[in-house]
Each structure stands twice: as C-alpha cells, then as structure tokens.
CSV table of C-alpha atoms in Angstrom, one decimal:
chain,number,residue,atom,x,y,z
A,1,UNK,CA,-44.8,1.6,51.1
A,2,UNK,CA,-42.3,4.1,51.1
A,3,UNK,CA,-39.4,1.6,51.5
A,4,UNK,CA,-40.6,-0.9,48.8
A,5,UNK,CA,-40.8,1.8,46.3
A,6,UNK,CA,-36.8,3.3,47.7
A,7,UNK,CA,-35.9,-0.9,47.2
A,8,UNK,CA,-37.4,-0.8,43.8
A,9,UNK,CA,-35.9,2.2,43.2
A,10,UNK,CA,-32.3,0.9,43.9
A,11,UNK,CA,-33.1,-2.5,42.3
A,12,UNK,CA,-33.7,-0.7,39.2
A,13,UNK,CA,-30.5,1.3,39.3
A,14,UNK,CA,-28.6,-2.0,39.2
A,15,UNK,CA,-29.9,-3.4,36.6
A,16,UNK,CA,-29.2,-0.6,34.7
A,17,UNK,CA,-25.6,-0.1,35.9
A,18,UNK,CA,-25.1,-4.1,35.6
A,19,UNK,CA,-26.7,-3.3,31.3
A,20,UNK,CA,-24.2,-0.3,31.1
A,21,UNK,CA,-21.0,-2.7,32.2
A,22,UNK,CA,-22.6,-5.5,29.8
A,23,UNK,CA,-22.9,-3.2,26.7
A,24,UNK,CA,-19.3,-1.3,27.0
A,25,UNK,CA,-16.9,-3.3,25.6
A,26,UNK,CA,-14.3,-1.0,25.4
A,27,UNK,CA,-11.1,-2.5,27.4
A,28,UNK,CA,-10.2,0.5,30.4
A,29,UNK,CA,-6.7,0.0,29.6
A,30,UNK,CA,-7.3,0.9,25.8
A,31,UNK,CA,-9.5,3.6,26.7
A,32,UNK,CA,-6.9,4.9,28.3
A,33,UNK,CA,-4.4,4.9,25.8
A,34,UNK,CA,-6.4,6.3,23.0
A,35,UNK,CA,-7.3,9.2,25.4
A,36,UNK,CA,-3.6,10.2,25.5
A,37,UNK,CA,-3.1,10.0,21.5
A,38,UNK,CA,-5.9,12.0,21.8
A,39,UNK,CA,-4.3,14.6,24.0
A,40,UNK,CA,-0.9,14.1,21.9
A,41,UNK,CA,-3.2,15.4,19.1
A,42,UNK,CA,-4.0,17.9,20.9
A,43,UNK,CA,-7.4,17.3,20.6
A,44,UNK,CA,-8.7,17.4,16.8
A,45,UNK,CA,-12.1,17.9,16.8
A,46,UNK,CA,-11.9,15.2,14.1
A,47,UNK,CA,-11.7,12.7,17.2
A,48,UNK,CA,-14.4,14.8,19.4
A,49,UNK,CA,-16.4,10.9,19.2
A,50,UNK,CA,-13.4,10.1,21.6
A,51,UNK,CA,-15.7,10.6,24.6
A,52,UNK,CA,-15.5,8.4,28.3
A,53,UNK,CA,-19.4,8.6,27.7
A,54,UNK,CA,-18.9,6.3,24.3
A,55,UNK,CA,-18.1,2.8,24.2
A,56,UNK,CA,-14.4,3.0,21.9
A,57,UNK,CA,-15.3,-0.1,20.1
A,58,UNK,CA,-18.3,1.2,19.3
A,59,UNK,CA,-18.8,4.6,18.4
A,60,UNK,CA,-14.7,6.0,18.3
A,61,UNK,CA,-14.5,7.5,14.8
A,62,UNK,CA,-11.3,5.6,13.5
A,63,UNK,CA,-11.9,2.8,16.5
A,64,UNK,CA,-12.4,-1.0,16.7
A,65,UNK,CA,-11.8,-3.9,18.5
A,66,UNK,CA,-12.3,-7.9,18.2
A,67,UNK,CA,-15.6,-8.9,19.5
A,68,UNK,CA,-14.6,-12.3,19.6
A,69,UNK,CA,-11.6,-13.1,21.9
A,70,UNK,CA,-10.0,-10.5,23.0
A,71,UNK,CA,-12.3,-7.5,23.4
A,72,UNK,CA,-9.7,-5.3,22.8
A,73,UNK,CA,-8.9,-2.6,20.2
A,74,UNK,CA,-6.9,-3.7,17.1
A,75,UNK,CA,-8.0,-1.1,14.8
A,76,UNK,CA,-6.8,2.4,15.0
A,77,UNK,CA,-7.2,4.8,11.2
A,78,UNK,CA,-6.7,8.4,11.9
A,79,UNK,CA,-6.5,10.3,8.8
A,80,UNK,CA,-7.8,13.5,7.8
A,81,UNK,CA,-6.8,14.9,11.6
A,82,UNK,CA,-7.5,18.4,11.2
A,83,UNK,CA,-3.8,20.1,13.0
A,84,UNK,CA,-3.7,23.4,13.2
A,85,UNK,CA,-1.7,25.1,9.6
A,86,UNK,CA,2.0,25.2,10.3
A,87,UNK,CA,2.0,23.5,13.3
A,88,UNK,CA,2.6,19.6,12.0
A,89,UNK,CA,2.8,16.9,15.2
A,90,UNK,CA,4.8,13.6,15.1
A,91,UNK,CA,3.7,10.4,15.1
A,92,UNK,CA,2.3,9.4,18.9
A,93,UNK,CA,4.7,7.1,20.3
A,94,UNK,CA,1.5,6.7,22.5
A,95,UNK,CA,0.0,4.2,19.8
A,96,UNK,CA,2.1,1.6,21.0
A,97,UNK,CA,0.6,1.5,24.3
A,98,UNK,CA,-2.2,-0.5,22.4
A,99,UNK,CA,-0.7,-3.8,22.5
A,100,UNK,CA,-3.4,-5.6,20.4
A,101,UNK,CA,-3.0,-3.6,17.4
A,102,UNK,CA,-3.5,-5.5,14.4
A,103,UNK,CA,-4.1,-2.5,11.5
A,104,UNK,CA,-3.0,1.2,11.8
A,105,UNK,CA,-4.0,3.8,8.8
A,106,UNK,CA,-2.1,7.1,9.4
A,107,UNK,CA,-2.9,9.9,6.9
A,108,UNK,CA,-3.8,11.6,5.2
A,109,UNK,CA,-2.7,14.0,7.9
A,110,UNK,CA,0.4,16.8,8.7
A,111,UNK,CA,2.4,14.0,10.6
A,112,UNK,CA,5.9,14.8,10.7
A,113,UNK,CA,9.4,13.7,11.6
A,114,UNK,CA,10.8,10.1,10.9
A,115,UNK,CA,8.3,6.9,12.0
A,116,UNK,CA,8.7,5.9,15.6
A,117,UNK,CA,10.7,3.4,17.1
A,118,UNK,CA,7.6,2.9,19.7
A,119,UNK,CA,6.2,0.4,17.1
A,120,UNK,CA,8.1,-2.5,18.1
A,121,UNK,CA,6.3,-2.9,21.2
A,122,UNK,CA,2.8,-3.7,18.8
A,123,UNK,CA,4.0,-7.6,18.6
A,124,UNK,CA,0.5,-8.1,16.6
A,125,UNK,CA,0.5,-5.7,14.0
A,126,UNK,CA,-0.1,-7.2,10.2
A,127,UNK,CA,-1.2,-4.2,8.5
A,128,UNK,CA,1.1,-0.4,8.9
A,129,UNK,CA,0.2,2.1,6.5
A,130,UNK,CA,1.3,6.1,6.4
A,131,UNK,CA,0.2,7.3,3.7
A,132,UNK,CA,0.0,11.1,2.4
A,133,UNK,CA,1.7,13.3,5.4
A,134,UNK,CA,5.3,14.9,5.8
A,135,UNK,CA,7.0,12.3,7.1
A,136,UNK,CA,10.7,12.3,6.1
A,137,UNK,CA,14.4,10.6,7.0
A,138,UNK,CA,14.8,7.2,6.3
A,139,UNK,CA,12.7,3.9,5.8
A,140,UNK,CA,14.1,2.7,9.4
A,141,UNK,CA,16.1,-0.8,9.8
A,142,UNK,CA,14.2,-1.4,12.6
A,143,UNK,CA,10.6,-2.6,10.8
A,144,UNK,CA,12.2,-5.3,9.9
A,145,UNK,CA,11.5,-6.3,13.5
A,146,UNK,CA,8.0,-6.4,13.5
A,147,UNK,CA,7.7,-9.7,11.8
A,148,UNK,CA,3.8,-10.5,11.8
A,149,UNK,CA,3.4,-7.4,9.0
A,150,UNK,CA,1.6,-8.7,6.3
A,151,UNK,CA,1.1,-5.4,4.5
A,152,UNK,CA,3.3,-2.3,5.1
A,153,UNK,CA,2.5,0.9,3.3
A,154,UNK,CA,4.7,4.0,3.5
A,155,UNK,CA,3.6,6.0,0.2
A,156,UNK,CA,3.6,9.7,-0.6
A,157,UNK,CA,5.1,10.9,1.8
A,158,UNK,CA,8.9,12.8,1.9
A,159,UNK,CA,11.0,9.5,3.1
A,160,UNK,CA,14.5,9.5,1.3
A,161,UNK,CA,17.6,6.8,1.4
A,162,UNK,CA,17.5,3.1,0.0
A,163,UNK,CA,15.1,0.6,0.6
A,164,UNK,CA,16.7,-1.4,3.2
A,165,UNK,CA,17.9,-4.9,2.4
A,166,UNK,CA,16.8,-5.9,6.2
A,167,UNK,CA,13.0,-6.1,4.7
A,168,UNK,CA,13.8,-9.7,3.7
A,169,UNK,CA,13.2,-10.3,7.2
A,170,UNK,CA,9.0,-9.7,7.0
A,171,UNK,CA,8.9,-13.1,5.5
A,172,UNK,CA,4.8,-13.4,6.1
A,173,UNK,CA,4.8,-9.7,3.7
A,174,UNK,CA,1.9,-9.7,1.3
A,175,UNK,CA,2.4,-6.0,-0.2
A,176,UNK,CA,4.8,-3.2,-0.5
A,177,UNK,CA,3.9,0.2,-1.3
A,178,UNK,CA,6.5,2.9,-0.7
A,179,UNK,CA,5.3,5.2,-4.0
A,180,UNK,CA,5.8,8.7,-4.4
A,181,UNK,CA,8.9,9.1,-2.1
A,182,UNK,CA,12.2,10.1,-2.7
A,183,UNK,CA,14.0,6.9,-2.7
A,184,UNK,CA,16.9,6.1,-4.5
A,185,UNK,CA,19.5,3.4,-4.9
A,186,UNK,CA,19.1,-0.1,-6.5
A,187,UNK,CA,16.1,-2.4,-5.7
A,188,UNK,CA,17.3,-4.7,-3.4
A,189,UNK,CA,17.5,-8.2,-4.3
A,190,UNK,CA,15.0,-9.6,-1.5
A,191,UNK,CA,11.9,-11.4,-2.7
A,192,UNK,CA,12.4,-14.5,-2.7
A,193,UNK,CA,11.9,-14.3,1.0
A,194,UNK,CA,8.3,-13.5,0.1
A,195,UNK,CA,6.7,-16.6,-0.7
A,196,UNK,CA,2.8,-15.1,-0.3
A,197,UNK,CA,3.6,-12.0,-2.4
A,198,UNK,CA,0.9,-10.0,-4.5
A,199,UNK,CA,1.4,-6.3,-4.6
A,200,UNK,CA,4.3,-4.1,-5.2
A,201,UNK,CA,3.9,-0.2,-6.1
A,202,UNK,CA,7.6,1.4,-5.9
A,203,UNK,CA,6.5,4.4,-8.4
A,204,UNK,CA,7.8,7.6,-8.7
A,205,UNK,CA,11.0,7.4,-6.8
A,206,UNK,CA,14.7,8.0,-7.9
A,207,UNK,CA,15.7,4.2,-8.2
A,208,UNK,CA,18.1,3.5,-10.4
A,209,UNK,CA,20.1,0.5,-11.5
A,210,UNK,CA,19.1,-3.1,-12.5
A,211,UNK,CA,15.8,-5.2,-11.4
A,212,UNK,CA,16.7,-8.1,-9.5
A,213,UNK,CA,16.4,-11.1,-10.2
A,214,UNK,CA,14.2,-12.1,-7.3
A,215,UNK,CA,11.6,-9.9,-8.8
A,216,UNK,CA,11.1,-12.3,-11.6
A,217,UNK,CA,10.2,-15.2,-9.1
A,218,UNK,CA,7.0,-13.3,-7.3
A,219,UNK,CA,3.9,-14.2,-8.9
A,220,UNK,CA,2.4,-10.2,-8.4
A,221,UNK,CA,-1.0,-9.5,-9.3
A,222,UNK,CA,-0.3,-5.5,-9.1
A,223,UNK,CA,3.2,-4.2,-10.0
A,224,UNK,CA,4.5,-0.7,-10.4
A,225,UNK,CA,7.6,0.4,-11.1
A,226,UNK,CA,7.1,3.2,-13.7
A,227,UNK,CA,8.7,6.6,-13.0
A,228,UNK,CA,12.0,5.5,-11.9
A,229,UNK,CA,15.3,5.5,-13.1
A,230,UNK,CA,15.7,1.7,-13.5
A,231,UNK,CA,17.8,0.0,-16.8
A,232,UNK,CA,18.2,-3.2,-18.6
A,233,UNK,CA,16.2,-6.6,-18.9
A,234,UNK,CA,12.8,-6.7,-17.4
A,235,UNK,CA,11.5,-9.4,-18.7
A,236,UNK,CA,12.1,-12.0,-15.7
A,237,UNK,CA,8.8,-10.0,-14.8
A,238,UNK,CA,6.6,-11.7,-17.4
A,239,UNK,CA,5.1,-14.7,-18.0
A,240,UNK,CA,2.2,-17.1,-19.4
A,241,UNK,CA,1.8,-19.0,-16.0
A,242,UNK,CA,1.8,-15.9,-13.9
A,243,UNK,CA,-1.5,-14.7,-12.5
A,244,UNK,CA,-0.5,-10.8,-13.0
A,245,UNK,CA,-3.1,-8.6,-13.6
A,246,UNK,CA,-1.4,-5.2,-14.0
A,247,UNK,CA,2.3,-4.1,-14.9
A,248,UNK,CA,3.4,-0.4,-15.1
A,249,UNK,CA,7.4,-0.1,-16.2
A,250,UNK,CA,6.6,3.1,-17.6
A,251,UNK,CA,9.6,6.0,-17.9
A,252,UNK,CA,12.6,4.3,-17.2
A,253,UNK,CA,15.6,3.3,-19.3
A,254,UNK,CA,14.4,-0.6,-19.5
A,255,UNK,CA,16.0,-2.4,-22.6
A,256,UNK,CA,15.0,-6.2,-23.6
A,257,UNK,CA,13.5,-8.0,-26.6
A,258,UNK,CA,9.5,-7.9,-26.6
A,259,UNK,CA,9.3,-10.0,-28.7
A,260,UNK,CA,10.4,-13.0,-26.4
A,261,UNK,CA,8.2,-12.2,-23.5
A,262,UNK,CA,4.9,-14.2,-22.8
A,263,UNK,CA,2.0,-12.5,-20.9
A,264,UNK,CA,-0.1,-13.3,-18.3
A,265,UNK,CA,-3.5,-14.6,-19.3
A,266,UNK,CA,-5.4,-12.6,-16.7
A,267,UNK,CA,-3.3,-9.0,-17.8
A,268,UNK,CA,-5.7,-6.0,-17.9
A,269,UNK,CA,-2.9,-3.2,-18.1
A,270,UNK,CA,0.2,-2.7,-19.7
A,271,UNK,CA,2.7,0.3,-20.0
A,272,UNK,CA,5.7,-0.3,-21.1
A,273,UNK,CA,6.2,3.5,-22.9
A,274,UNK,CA,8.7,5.5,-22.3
A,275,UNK,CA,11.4,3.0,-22.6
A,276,UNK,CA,14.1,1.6,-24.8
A,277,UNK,CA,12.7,-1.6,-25.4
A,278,UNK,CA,13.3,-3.4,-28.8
A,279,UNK,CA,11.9,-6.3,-30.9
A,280,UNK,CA,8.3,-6.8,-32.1
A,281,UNK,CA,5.0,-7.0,-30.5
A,282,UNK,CA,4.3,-10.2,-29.9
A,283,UNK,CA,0.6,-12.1,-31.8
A,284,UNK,CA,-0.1,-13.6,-28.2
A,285,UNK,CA,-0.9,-10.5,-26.8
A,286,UNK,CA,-4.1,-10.5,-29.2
A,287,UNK,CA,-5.5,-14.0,-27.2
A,288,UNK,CA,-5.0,-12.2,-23.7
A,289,UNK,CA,-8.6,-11.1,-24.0
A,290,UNK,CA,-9.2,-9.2,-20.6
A,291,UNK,CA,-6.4,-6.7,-21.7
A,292,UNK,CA,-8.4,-3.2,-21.8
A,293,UNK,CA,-5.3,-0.5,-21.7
A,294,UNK,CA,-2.1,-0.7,-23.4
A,295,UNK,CA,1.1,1.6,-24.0
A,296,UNK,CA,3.8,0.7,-25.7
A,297,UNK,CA,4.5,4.5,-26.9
A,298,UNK,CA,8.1,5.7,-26.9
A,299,UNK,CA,9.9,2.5,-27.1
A,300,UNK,CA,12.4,1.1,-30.1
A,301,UNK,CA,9.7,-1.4,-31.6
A,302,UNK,CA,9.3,-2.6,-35.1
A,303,UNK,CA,7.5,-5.3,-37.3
A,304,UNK,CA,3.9,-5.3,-38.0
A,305,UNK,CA,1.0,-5.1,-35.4
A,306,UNK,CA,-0.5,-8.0,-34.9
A,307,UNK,CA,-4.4,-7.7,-35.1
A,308,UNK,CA,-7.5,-8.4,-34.1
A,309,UNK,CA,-8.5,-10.1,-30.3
A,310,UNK,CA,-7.3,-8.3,-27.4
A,311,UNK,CA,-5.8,-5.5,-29.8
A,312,UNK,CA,-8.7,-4.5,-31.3
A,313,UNK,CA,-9.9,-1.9,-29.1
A,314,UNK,CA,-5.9,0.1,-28.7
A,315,UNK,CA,-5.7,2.8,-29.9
A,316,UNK,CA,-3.1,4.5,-32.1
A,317,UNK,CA,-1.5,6.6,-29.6
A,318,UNK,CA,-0.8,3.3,-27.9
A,319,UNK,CA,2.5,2.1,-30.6
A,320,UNK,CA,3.6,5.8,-31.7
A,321,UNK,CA,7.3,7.5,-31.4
A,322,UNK,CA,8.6,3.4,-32.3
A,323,UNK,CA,11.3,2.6,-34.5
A,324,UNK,CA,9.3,1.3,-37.2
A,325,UNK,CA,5.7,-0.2,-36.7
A,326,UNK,CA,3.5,-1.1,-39.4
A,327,UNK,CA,0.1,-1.9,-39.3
A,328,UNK,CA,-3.6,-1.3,-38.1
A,329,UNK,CA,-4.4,1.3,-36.0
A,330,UNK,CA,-1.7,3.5,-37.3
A,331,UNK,CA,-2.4,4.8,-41.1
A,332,UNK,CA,0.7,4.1,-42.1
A,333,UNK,CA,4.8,2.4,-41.1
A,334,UNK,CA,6.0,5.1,-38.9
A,335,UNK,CA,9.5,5.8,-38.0
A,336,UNK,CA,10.9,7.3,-35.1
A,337,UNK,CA,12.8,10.3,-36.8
A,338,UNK,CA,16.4,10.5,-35.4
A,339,UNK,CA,17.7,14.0,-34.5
C-alpha cells in the first residue's frame, strides 16, 4: 500500500513538472539575455517581474514574445527605469543578444552616451524607438544597416550633427521621428527611396536651408517641420490628391505663393504662422470640411477671407499680424504695421 501511494506520489510530480515545461514559453536562451540587461541595469526595481520563477513571455513587465512560430522574444519596452539621480547608464549592448527582436521602446529613462553599435546584430528589428533620455553625439551612419526598420524614432533626446544622407538606405521606412534634438544642417534630399512613407516629425531642431524636393513626392499623412530654421518654397508639400492629414511648417523663414497651393481633402491641421509666406488664402480651403485648426498668423498674406465651409469655425487669432487681410472673422482689413 505504501509503495502504490510513493508511485502515485511520483506520478503526480511528473505530470506537474511535464504542465510546468508545457506552460513556460519563455526561450532559456532569451531568458538569459534579459537577465543580464537586467544586471546591466543594475537591477531597477521597475523590472523586479524579471524573475526565473515567471515565464518572460508572460508576466516580464516590458516582455513579449511570438506565440506562433518562433516562441521567442521580439518585444522588449523599458521606459520609466527608475536609475539612481546622477548616476545615468548607457544603452545595454546586451539587447542585442536577443536575436529575434522585432520592436524596442527605450525611454523615457536616464540613458546616456551615443546609441550602440550592438544593434546590428538584431537582423529582425522593424520598429527602434529612444525616446526622452540623455542620449547625445551623432545620429550614427551605421543604422542605415539595419534594413528591415520600418519605423525608427530617436526624438527628444540631446543628439546633435546632420541627418545622415546614408538613411536612404532603410528603403522598407514607414516613419521618421527625430524631434526635439539638436540637429542642424539641410534636410537631406532622400525620400524618394521611401516608397511606403507616412510619418515625418523633424520639429524643433536647428535645420536650416531649403526643403528638398523629394519631400514633395511622399504622400505623408503626419508632417512636422515647424520650429526650424528652414527657407523658401514649400509648397511641393501640398496637394489635392495627397492623403495628408496634418502639416505643421510653423516658425521658419518659408516663402511661396498660398494662393497656388491646393490642399488635401482629408487635412485636419494647418500651421503655417510664423512665416513669410505671401499671396491670398485660397476659397478651396473652405470645401476641405474635416479641417478643425488653422494658423496662418504671422505670415505676409492679403486679399479677402474667403468664407463660410471649413472656415467657419477659425477664429480671428488664426489670420492676424498679415500684410493686409480683409474679411470675416476679423472686424476690420488689418495691416501688418512696418517698423
């Protein structure tokens, strides 16, 4: 009797051993790497989930992994990692010893130093974003290696220098977002290599010069470009067959006729203020009827507003400090005074 119950016993306990190794998921290897970044880290107790008792694809804050095929981890976010003040870490070159990386989200978070070389070895990653820390130097030549990116994201952080030409390379590149740096230099002339491109925020940065001409050719539901130091013709960027949704050029030193631009049907925002652009507003912007925020302030406009339709709702503030505008909302032709 004794001996059953010891067999049942045993039989029981490998059952349960043979559930355990069914239910983790998480790849040895991979736990293995994300227990060094961990240890890079030194240990944030923002990754205290980061336990051998956890499955990593399961409960890892920041953690997952394709349940499908590969059974390995292809997601990896760590933002908000709580470092101790004044005592910023790099970038772990250990992330690259997850080869099936697909998306990494880095920051908000006290990262310093200049982004690693370490990332060429992820030969699957589509998606790199590092965002918000105090990463500075250059954007490096070498990104333009990793050609399965899709989506590359290096905004507000402290990264200086030009935007490197060598980006034409990432020819599967859906978005762009290098914002709130301290770039400088011309935009260069690169997007035509971009067949499949929609986004592009290059805001508050020191770039200067002319927009290229390969600009106009993108069909971009989001652009930004506001807060720069860019000049002449912009408008290559409009136009009735494009699918654009939202255009900032705000605060630059852009010049070209207005009145010769056609819109996007689907436009919801518009600033253009803060600029030097001339001509008159044009009566097809009152039949682009999802447009809900407008600024043309600060520009050298004139003629009458048209009205009604889409302009109904813009308010004053929207046309003042022109050349000469006349017309509803303002109460009367107003003047830019000269000084």
């Amino acid at each position: 009797m004794h001996s059953s119950t010891l067999f049942q016993f045993c039989f029981l306990l490998q059952l349960v051993a043979i559930a355990l190794c069914a239910t983790q998921q998480c790849h040895p290897e991979d736990q293995k790497a994300l227990l060094q970044i961990k240890k890079d880290l030194n240990n944030p107790t923002a990754l205290s989930s980061w336990k051998t008792t956890a499955d990593c694809c399961r409960h890892w804050k920041g953690v997952s992994c394709d349940r499908t095929k590969t059974h390995r981890v292809n997601f990896l976010n760590l933002d908000n990692i709580d470092m101790k003040p004044g005592h910023p870490l790099s970038i772990p070159p250990s992330i690259a010893t997850l080869p099936y990386l697909n998306t990494i989200q880095l920051g908000p978070a006290n990262f310093t130093g200049p982004i690693p070389r370490s990332l060429l070895n992820l030969t699957n990653l589509k998606d790199l974003s590092i965002t918000s820390t105090l990463l500075s130097g250059t954007i490096p030549e070498f990104l333009s290696q990793i050609t399965t990116l899709t989506d590359l994201s290096l905004s507000f952080n402290n990264l200086s220098g030009v935007i490197p030409a060598s980006l034409s390379r990432l020819s599967h590149l859906q978005s762009l977002d290098l914002q709130s740096n301290s770039l400088s230099g011309s935009i260069p002339d690169i997007f035509d290599s971009f067949p499949n491109f929609s986004f592009l925020w290059l805001s508050s940065n020191q770039l200067s010069g002319k927009i290229p001409k390969s600009m106009g050719n993108i069909n971009v539901t989001y652009l930004y470009l506001d807060n720069n130091e860019l000049e002449g013709d912009a408008s290559m960027l409009f136009g009735s067959k494009k699918d654009t949704w939202t255009i900032n050029l705000a605060r630059n030193k852009l010049a070209f006729d207005l009145g010769k631009v056609e819109f996007s049907n689907n436009l919801q925002i518009l600033d253009l203020s803060h600029n030097e652009i001339y001509g008159n507003i044009p009566q097809q912007l009152t039949t682009v009827r999802d447009l809900t925020s407008m600024d043309l302030s600060y520009n050298n406009l004139c003629g009458k507003i048209p009205g009604g339709g889409a302009l109904s709702n813009i308010v004053a503030s929207a046309y003042a400090h022109n050349k000469c505008l006349c017309g509803s909302p303002l109460p009367s032709c107003t003047r830019r005074r000269s000084f």
